[in-house]
C-alpha positions as a printed NumPy array, in Angstrom:
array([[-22.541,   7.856, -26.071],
       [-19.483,  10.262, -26.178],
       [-16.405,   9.435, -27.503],
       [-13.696,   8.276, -24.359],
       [-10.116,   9.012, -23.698],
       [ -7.549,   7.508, -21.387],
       [ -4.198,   9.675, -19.796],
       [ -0.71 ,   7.806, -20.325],
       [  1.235,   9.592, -18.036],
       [  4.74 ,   8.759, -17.228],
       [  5.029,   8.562, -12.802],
       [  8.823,   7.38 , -12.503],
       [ 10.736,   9.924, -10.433],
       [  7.519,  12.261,  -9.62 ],
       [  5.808,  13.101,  -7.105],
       [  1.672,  12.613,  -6.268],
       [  1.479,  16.305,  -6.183],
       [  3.325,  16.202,  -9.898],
       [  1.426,  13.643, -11.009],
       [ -1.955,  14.801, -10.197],
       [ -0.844,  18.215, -11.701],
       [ -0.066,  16.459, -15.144],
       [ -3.222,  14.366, -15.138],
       [ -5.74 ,  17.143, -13.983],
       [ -3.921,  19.131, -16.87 ],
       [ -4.551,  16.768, -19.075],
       [ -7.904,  16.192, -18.089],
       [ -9.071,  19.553, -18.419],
       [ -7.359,  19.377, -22.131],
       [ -9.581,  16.346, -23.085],
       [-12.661,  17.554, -22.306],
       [-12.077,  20.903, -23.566],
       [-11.893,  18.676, -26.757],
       [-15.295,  16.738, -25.597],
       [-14.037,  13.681, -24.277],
       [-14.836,  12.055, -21.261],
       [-11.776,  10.267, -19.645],
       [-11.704,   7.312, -18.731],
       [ -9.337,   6.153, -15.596],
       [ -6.11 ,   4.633, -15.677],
       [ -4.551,   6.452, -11.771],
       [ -5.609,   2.936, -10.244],
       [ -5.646,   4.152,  -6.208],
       [ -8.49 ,   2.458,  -4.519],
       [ -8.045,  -0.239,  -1.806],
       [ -7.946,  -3.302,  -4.556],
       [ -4.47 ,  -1.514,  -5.821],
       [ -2.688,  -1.119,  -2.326],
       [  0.31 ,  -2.54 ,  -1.528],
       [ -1.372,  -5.167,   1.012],
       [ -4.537,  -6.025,  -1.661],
       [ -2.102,  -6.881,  -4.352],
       [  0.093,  -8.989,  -2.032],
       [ -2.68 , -10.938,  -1.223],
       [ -3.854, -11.772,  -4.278],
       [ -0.696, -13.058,  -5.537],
       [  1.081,  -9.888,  -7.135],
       [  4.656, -10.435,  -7.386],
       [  5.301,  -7.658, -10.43 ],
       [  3.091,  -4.718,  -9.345],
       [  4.112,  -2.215, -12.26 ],
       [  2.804,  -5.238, -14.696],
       [ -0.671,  -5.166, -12.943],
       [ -0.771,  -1.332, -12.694],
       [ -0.162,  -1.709, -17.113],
       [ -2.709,  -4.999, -17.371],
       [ -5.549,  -2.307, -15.696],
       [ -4.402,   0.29 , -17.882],
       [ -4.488,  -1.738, -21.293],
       [ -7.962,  -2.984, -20.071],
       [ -9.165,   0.264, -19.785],
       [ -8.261,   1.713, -23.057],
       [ -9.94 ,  -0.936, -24.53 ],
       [-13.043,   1.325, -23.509],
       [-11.08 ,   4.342, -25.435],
       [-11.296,   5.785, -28.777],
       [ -8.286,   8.732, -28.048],
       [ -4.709,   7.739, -26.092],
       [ -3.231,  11.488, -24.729],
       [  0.505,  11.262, -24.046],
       [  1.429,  13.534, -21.68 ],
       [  4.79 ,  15.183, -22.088],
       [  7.887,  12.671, -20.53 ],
       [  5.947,   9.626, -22.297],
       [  8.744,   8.447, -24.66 ],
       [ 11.603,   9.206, -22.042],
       [ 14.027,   5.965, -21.625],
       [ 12.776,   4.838, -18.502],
       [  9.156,   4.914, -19.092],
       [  8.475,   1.229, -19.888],
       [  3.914,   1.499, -19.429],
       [  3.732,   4.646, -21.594],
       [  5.864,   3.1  , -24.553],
       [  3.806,  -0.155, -24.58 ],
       [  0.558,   1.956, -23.994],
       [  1.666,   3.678, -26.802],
       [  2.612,   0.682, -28.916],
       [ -1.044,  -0.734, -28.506],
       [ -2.959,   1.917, -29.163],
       [ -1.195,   2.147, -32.66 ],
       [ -1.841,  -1.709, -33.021],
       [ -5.504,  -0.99 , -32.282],
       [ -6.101,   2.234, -34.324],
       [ -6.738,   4.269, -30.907],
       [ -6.422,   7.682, -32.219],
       [ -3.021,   9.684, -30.142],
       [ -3.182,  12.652, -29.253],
       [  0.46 ,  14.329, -27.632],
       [  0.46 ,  17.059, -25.075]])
């Protein structure tokens, strides 16, 4: 089994076409590096606006971060895209927080 890597990438302010930029950037980074990344751009049905609302949702950002913390605990590398640390990026900071806690190995862009 290869060794896996999640994408925190900060999404505030940009636009799909930015943030599918960054992340396909990033992708291509990781496995030039032999990982295989693992996803945290939650877009299927279960994470629409109307899914969540049904099953009870009320802080949607919070869910998006829950998904993402349960999928790097598949992980073994966190890459921080560029913008991570900015003052208004609240998931990439605790992303980054736990990954320290749990001796994820960081890698910056």
């Amino acid at each position: 089994m290869g060794k896996k890597a999640m994408i925190s990438l900060p999404m505030a302010g940009r636009t799909t076409e930015e943030i599918v930029a960054a992340r396909n950037e990033a992708i291509n980074a990781l496995e030039g590096m032999g990982y295989e990344v693992v996803n945290t751009l939650f877009t299927d049905e279960w994470y629409s606006h109307d899914a969540m609302k049904m099953r009870g949702v009320v802080n949607v950002p919070l869910c998006f971060l829950a998904k993402s913390l349960e999928n790097m605990s598949k992980c073994h590398v966190a890459y921080f895209c560029k913008g991570w640390d900015a003052e208004n990026v609240r998931g990439c900071k605790i992303e980054h927080e736990a990954a320290k806690a749990y001796g994820l190995k960081i890698i910056y862009e």
